[in-house]
PDB file of C-alpha atoms and ligand atoms in Angstrom:
ATOM      1  CA  MET A 753     149.614 221.821 166.296  1.00 57.00           C
ATOM      2  CA  ALA A 754     147.433 224.403 164.477  1.00 61.00           C
ATOM      3  CA  GLY A 755     147.304 224.025 160.778  1.00 78.00           C
ATOM      4  CA  ASP A 756     148.794 220.534 159.947  1.00 94.00           C
ATOM      5  CA  ILE A 757     144.981 218.831 160.058  1.00 95.00           C
ATOM      6  CA  THR A 758     143.137 218.130 156.926  1.00 97.00           C
ATOM      7  CA  LEU A 759     139.497 216.139 156.800  1.00 97.00           C
ATOM      8  CA  THR A 760     139.320 213.838 154.072  1.00 98.00           C
ATOM      9  CA  MET A 761     136.240 211.880 153.053  1.00 98.00           C
ATOM     10  CA  ILE A 762     136.953 208.192 150.748  1.00 99.00           C
ATOM     11  CA  LYS A 763     133.340 209.245 148.368  1.00 98.00           C
ATOM     12  CA  PRO A 764     130.529 206.087 148.194  1.00 98.00           C
ATOM     13  CA  TYR A 765     132.345 204.478 144.685  1.00 98.00           C
ATOM     14  CA  ALA A 766     135.346 204.123 145.548  1.00 98.00           C
ATOM     15  CA  VAL A 767     134.482 202.456 148.801  1.00 98.00           C
ATOM     16  CA  THR A 768     132.617 200.061 147.008  1.00 98.00           C
ATOM     17  CA  LYS A 769     134.859 199.438 144.839  1.00 98.00           C
ATOM     18  CA  ASN A 770     136.915 198.291 147.536  1.00 98.00           C
ATOM     19  CA  TYR A 771     139.605 201.455 146.941  1.00 98.00           C
ATOM     20  CA  THR A 772     140.258 202.277 150.170  1.00 98.00           C
ATOM     21  CA  GLY A 773     142.687 199.963 151.148  1.00 98.00           C
ATOM     22  CA  ASP A 774     144.670 201.624 147.913  1.00 98.00           C
ATOM     23  CA  ILE A 775     143.864 205.023 148.736  1.00 99.00           C
ATOM     24  CA  ILE A 776     144.970 204.832 152.363  1.00 98.00           C
ATOM     25  CA  THR A 777     147.930 203.256 151.643  1.00 98.00           C
ATOM     26  CA  GLN A 778     149.089 206.292 149.630  1.00 98.00           C
ATOM     27  CA  ILE A 779     148.049 208.554 152.108  1.00 98.00           C
ATOM     28  CA  ASN A 780     150.266 206.808 154.165  1.00 98.00           C
ATOM     29  CA  LYS A 781     153.275 206.930 151.881  1.00 98.00           C
ATOM     30  CA  ALA A 782     152.786 210.028 151.197  1.00 98.00           C
ATOM     31  CA  GLY A 783     153.646 210.645 155.286  1.00 98.00           C
ATOM     32  CA  PHE A 784     150.335 211.911 156.624  1.00 98.00           C
ATOM     33  CA  LYS A 785     150.154 209.865 160.061  1.00 96.00           C
ATOM     34  CA  ILE A 786     145.844 208.883 160.116  1.00 96.00           C
ATOM     35  CA  LYS A 787     144.052 211.198 163.854  1.00 94.00           C
ATOM     36  CA  ALA A 788     140.959 209.090 163.625  1.00 94.00           C
ATOM     37  CA  LEU A 789     139.160 207.481 161.446  1.00 96.00           C
ATOM     38  CA  LYS A 790     135.502 205.857 160.786  1.00 97.00           C
ATOM     39  CA  MET A 791     133.436 204.136 157.885  1.00 98.00           C
ATOM     40  CA  THR A 792     130.052 205.703 158.235  1.00 98.00           C
ATOM     41  CA  TRP A 793     126.843 206.109 155.970  1.00 98.00           C
ATOM     42  CA  LEU A 794     125.522 209.774 155.712  1.00 98.00           C
ATOM     43  CA  SER A 795     121.502 210.657 155.966  1.00 98.00           C
ATOM     44  CA  PRO A 796     120.808 212.441 153.232  1.00 98.00           C
ATOM     45  CA  LEU A 797     120.502 215.756 155.988  1.00 98.00           C
ATOM     46  CA  GLN A 798     124.239 215.252 157.271  1.00 98.00           C
ATOM     47  CA  ALA A 799     125.387 216.026 153.239  1.00 98.00           C
ATOM     48  CA  GLU A 800     123.231 219.029 153.456  1.00 98.00           C
ATOM     49  CA  GLN A 801     124.994 219.945 156.193  1.00 98.00           C
ATOM     50  CA  PHE A 802     128.206 218.832 155.436  1.00 98.00           C
ATOM     51  CA  TYR A 803     128.488 220.487 151.959  1.00 98.00           C
ATOM     52  CA  ALA A 804     126.392 223.152 152.900  1.00 97.00           C
ATOM     53  CA  VAL A 805     129.176 225.566 151.219  1.00 96.00           C
ATOM     54  CA  HIS A 806     127.613 224.484 148.321  1.00 97.00           C
ATOM     55  CA  LYS A 807     124.004 225.215 148.316  1.00 97.00           C
ATOM     56  CA  ASP A 808     123.546 227.428 145.438  1.00 98.00           C
ATOM     57  CA  ARG A 809     125.819 225.579 143.223  1.00 97.00           C
ATOM     58  CA  PRO A 810     124.223 223.831 140.171  1.00 98.00           C
ATOM     59  CA  PHE A 811     125.782 220.253 141.211  1.00 97.00           C
ATOM     60  CA  TYR A 812     124.383 220.861 144.948  1.00 98.00           C
ATOM     61  CA  GLY A 813     121.558 217.938 144.618  1.00 98.00           C
ATOM     62  CA  ALA A 814     123.228 215.568 143.064  1.00 98.00           C
ATOM     63  CA  LEU A 815     126.304 215.872 145.275  1.00 98.00           C
ATOM     64  CA  VAL A 816     124.364 215.408 148.469  1.00 98.00           C
ATOM     65  CA  GLN A 817     122.098 212.410 147.006  1.00 98.00           C
ATOM     66  CA  TYR A 818     125.804 211.021 145.715  1.00 98.00           C
ATOM     67  CA  MET A 819     127.195 211.857 149.508  1.00 98.00           C
ATOM     68  CA  ALA A 820     124.365 209.645 150.944  1.00 98.00           C
ATOM     69  CA  SER A 821     124.008 206.779 148.202  1.00 98.00           C
ATOM     70  CA  GLY A 822     126.797 204.258 150.417  1.00 98.00           C
ATOM     71  CA  PRO A 823     129.374 203.923 152.714  1.00 98.00           C
ATOM     72  CA  ILE A 824     132.808 206.675 153.355  1.00 98.00           C
ATOM     73  CA  VAL A 825     135.886 206.276 155.245  1.00 98.00           C
ATOM     74  CA  ALA A 826     136.035 209.796 157.185  1.00 98.00           C
ATOM     75  CA  MET A 827     139.398 210.579 158.303  1.00 98.00           C
ATOM     76  CA  VAL A 828     141.605 213.239 159.984  1.00 96.00           C
ATOM     77  CA  LEU A 829     144.746 212.922 158.419  1.00 97.00           C
ATOM     78  CA  GLN A 830     147.628 214.990 160.090  1.00 96.00           C
ATOM     79  CA  LYS A 831     151.151 216.304 158.002  1.00 97.00           C
ATOM     80  CA  GLU A 832     152.904 219.798 158.120  1.00 96.00           C
ATOM     81  CA  ASN A 833     151.102 221.855 155.089  1.00 97.00           C
ATOM     82  CA  ALA A 834     148.624 218.892 155.222  1.00 97.00           C
ATOM     83  CA  VAL A 835     146.164 220.732 153.398  1.00 98.00           C
ATOM     84  CA  ALA A 836     147.527 221.858 151.086  1.00 98.00           C
ATOM     85  CA  ASP A 837     150.137 218.888 150.569  1.00 98.00           C
ATOM     86  CA  PHE A 838     146.935 216.770 150.216  1.00 98.00           C
ATOM     87  CA  ARG A 839     144.795 218.194 147.961  1.00 98.00           C
ATOM     88  CA  LYS A 840     148.343 218.189 145.175  1.00 98.00           C
ATOM     89  CA  LEU A 841     147.662 214.319 146.792  1.00 98.00           C
ATOM     90  CA  ILE A 842     144.688 213.838 145.744  1.00 98.00           C
ATOM     91  CA  GLY A 843     144.790 215.866 141.926  1.00 98.00           C
ATOM     92  CA  ALA A 844     141.965 218.316 140.504  1.00 98.00           C
ATOM     93  CA  THR A 845     138.163 217.870 140.862  1.00 98.00           C
ATOM     94  CA  ASP A 846     137.758 216.633 137.757  1.00 98.00           C
ATOM     95  CA  PRO A 847     139.164 213.516 137.932  1.00 98.00           C
ATOM     96  CA  ALA A 848     140.017 213.801 133.400  1.00 98.00           C
ATOM     97  CA  GLU A 849     142.130 216.874 134.285  1.00 98.00           C
ATOM     98  CA  ALA A 850     143.900 215.647 137.745  1.00 98.00           C
ATOM     99  CA  ALA A 851     147.947 215.113 137.201  1.00 98.00           C
ATOM    100  CA  GLU A 852     148.465 211.554 136.609  1.00 98.00           C
ATOM    101  CA  GLY A 853     149.120 209.267 139.633  1.00 98.00           C
ATOM    102  CA  THR A 854     147.328 211.448 141.986  1.00 98.00           C
ATOM    103  CA  ILE A 855     144.370 209.628 143.982  1.00 98.00           C
ATOM    104  CA  ARG A 856     141.076 211.300 141.391  1.00 98.00           C
ATOM    105  CA  LYS A 857     143.504 210.244 139.062  1.00 98.00           C
ATOM    106  CA  GLN A 858     143.725 207.094 139.562  1.00 98.00           C
ATOM    107  CA  PHE A 859     140.697 205.925 141.362  1.00 98.00           C
ATOM    108  CA  GLY A 860     137.726 208.793 140.478  1.00 98.00           C
ATOM    109  CA  THR A 861     136.149 207.787 137.493  1.00 98.00           C
ATOM    110  CA  ASP A 862     134.192 211.357 137.024  1.00 98.00           C
ATOM    111  CA  LYS A 863     133.876 215.367 138.393  1.00 97.00           C
ATOM    112  CA  GLN A 864     130.974 213.501 140.811  1.00 97.00           C
ATOM    113  CA  ARG A 865     132.742 210.204 141.785  1.00 98.00           C
ATOM    114  CA  ASN A 866     136.238 211.553 142.499  1.00 98.00           C
ATOM    115  CA  ALA A 867     136.863 209.355 144.917  1.00 98.00           C
ATOM    116  CA  VAL A 868     137.733 211.456 148.074  1.00 98.00           C
ATOM    117  CA  HIS A 869     137.147 215.038 149.844  1.00 98.00           C
ATOM    118  CA  GLY A 870     139.931 217.131 150.385  1.00 98.00           C
ATOM    119  CA  SER A 871     139.244 220.673 152.816  1.00 98.00           C
ATOM    120  CA  ASP A 872     140.618 223.605 151.433  1.00 98.00           C
ATOM    121  CA  SER A 873     141.439 225.634 153.860  1.00 97.00           C
ATOM    122  CA  ASP A 874     142.805 224.810 157.594  1.00 95.00           C
ATOM    123  CA  GLU A 875     139.918 226.725 159.201  1.00 94.00           C
ATOM    124  CA  ASN A 876     137.482 223.953 156.768  1.00 95.00           C
ATOM    125  CA  ALA A 877     139.765 220.862 157.774  1.00 95.00           C
ATOM    126  CA  ILE A 878     138.862 222.169 161.581  1.00 93.00           C
ATOM    127  CA  ILE A 879     135.884 222.025 161.009  1.00 94.00           C
ATOM    128  CA  GLU A 880     134.996 219.136 159.229  1.00 96.00           C
ATOM    129  CA  SER A 881     136.734 217.348 162.100  1.00 95.00           C
ATOM    130  CA  ASN A 882     134.516 218.438 164.116  1.00 93.00           C
ATOM    131  CA  PHE A 883     131.726 217.266 161.769  1.00 96.00           C
ATOM    132  CA  HIS A 884     132.566 213.474 161.680  1.00 96.00           C
ATOM    133  CA  PHE A 885     134.513 213.601 165.092  1.00 94.00           C
ATOM    134  CA  ALA A 886     133.436 214.964 168.006  1.00 83.00           C
ATOM    135  CA  ILE A 887     136.064 214.169 170.930  1.00 65.00           C
ATOM    136  CA  LYS A 888     137.862 216.989 171.492  1.00 62.00           C
ATOM    137  CA  ASP A 889     141.542 217.067 171.297  1.00 61.00           C
ATOM    138  CA  GLN A 890     141.916 214.130 170.198  1.00 61.00           C
ATOM    139  CA  TYR A 891     144.367 214.520 167.559  1.00 62.00           C
ATOM    140  CA  ALA A 892     147.048 215.866 169.925  1.00 59.00           C
ATOM    141  CA  TYR A 893     149.138 212.563 170.314  1.00 56.00           C
TER     142      TYR A 893
HETATM  143  P1  LIG B 542     137.379 220.277 145.713  1.00 63.24           P
HETATM  144  O1  LIG B 542     137.607 220.974 146.254  1.00 63.24           O
HETATM  145  O2  LIG B 542     138.321 219.666 144.257  1.00 63.24           O
HETATM  146  O3  LIG B 542     136.180 218.668 146.246  1.00 63.24           O
HETATM  147  O4  LIG B 542     135.661 220.635 144.617  1.00 63.24           O
HETATM  148  P2  LIG B 542     134.417 221.855 144.811  1.00 63.24           P
HETATM  149  O5  LIG B 542     134.472 222.061 146.705  1.00 63.24           O
HETATM  150  O6  LIG B 542     134.099 222.889 144.207  1.00 63.24           O
HETATM  151  O7  LIG B 542     133.132 221.153 145.233  1.00 63.24           O
HETATM  152  C1  LIG B 542     132.504 219.709 145.974  1.00 63.24           C
HETATM  153  C2  LIG B 542     132.485 218.133 145.156  1.00 63.24           C
HETATM  154  O8  LIG B 542     131.053 218.698 144.564  1.00 63.24           O
HETATM  155  C3  LIG B 542     133.492 218.038 144.506  1.00 63.24           C
HETATM  156  O9  LIG B 542     134.393 217.339 144.764  1.00 63.24           O
HETATM  157  C4  LIG B 542     132.652 217.195 143.559  1.00 63.24           C
HETATM  158  O10 LIG B 542     131.988 215.435 144.041  1.00 63.24           O
HETATM  159  C5  LIG B 542     131.911 218.064 143.247  1.00 63.24           C
HETATM  160  N1  LIG B 542     131.659 219.012 142.314  1.00 63.24           N
HETATM  161  C6  LIG B 542     132.264 219.618 141.652  1.00 63.24           C
HETATM  162  N2  LIG B 542     131.611 221.180 140.592  1.00 63.24           N
HETATM  163  C7  LIG B 542     131.187 219.367 139.833  1.00 63.24           C
HETATM  164  C8  LIG B 542     130.156 219.385 138.844  1.00 63.24           C
HETATM  165  O11 LIG B 542     130.381 220.035 137.852  1.00 63.24           O
HETATM  166  N3  LIG B 542     129.066 218.918 138.351  1.00 63.24           N
HETATM  167  C9  LIG B 542     129.010 217.555 139.548  1.00 63.24           C
HETATM  168  N4  LIG B 542     128.231 216.985 139.539  1.00 63.24           N
HETATM  169  N5  LIG B 542     129.987 217.555 140.660  1.00 63.24           N
HETATM  170  C10 LIG B 542     130.629 218.642 141.011  1.00 63.24           C
HETATM  171 MG1  LIG B 543     136.049 221.626 148.549  1.00 63.24          MG
END
């Protein structure tokens, strides 16, 4: 159903620290179904493309370099109200400001290494899911 998916990436530091399993467990316990999943490594060009919306922000270069610095785990997640509910589960961008119990609070270290990405709108959830996963209609099962 439209509007019920979000795209997440577990970011390089969290993957290399072996937090992937714990993060996925929390995502599942919060009621999200995994509709697509892959572990991969973004090229600098792919990271630039994914975060192109931020290209004028001062942290863009650092963010791109970081996201291409190690493996990531990308997932399409499904749940009613997925975008908003997932952003609540992960917490504020800066782990220091994220609420107790959120994924960024538990597994993030700073604004850049904040453990996970979460889409900010239904429209971007679809764009970002298509960025990582090419098969159309794969979320319908
Ligand atoms: P999000 O939607 O909560 O992920 O935050 P944004 O869309 O505003 O920013 C995208 C990503 O850029 C964040 O998840 C951070 O990893 C990174 N970022 C945001 N602000 C900063 C900053 O001030 N410094 C650095 N180094 N990275 C930042
Ligand atoms: Mg964002």
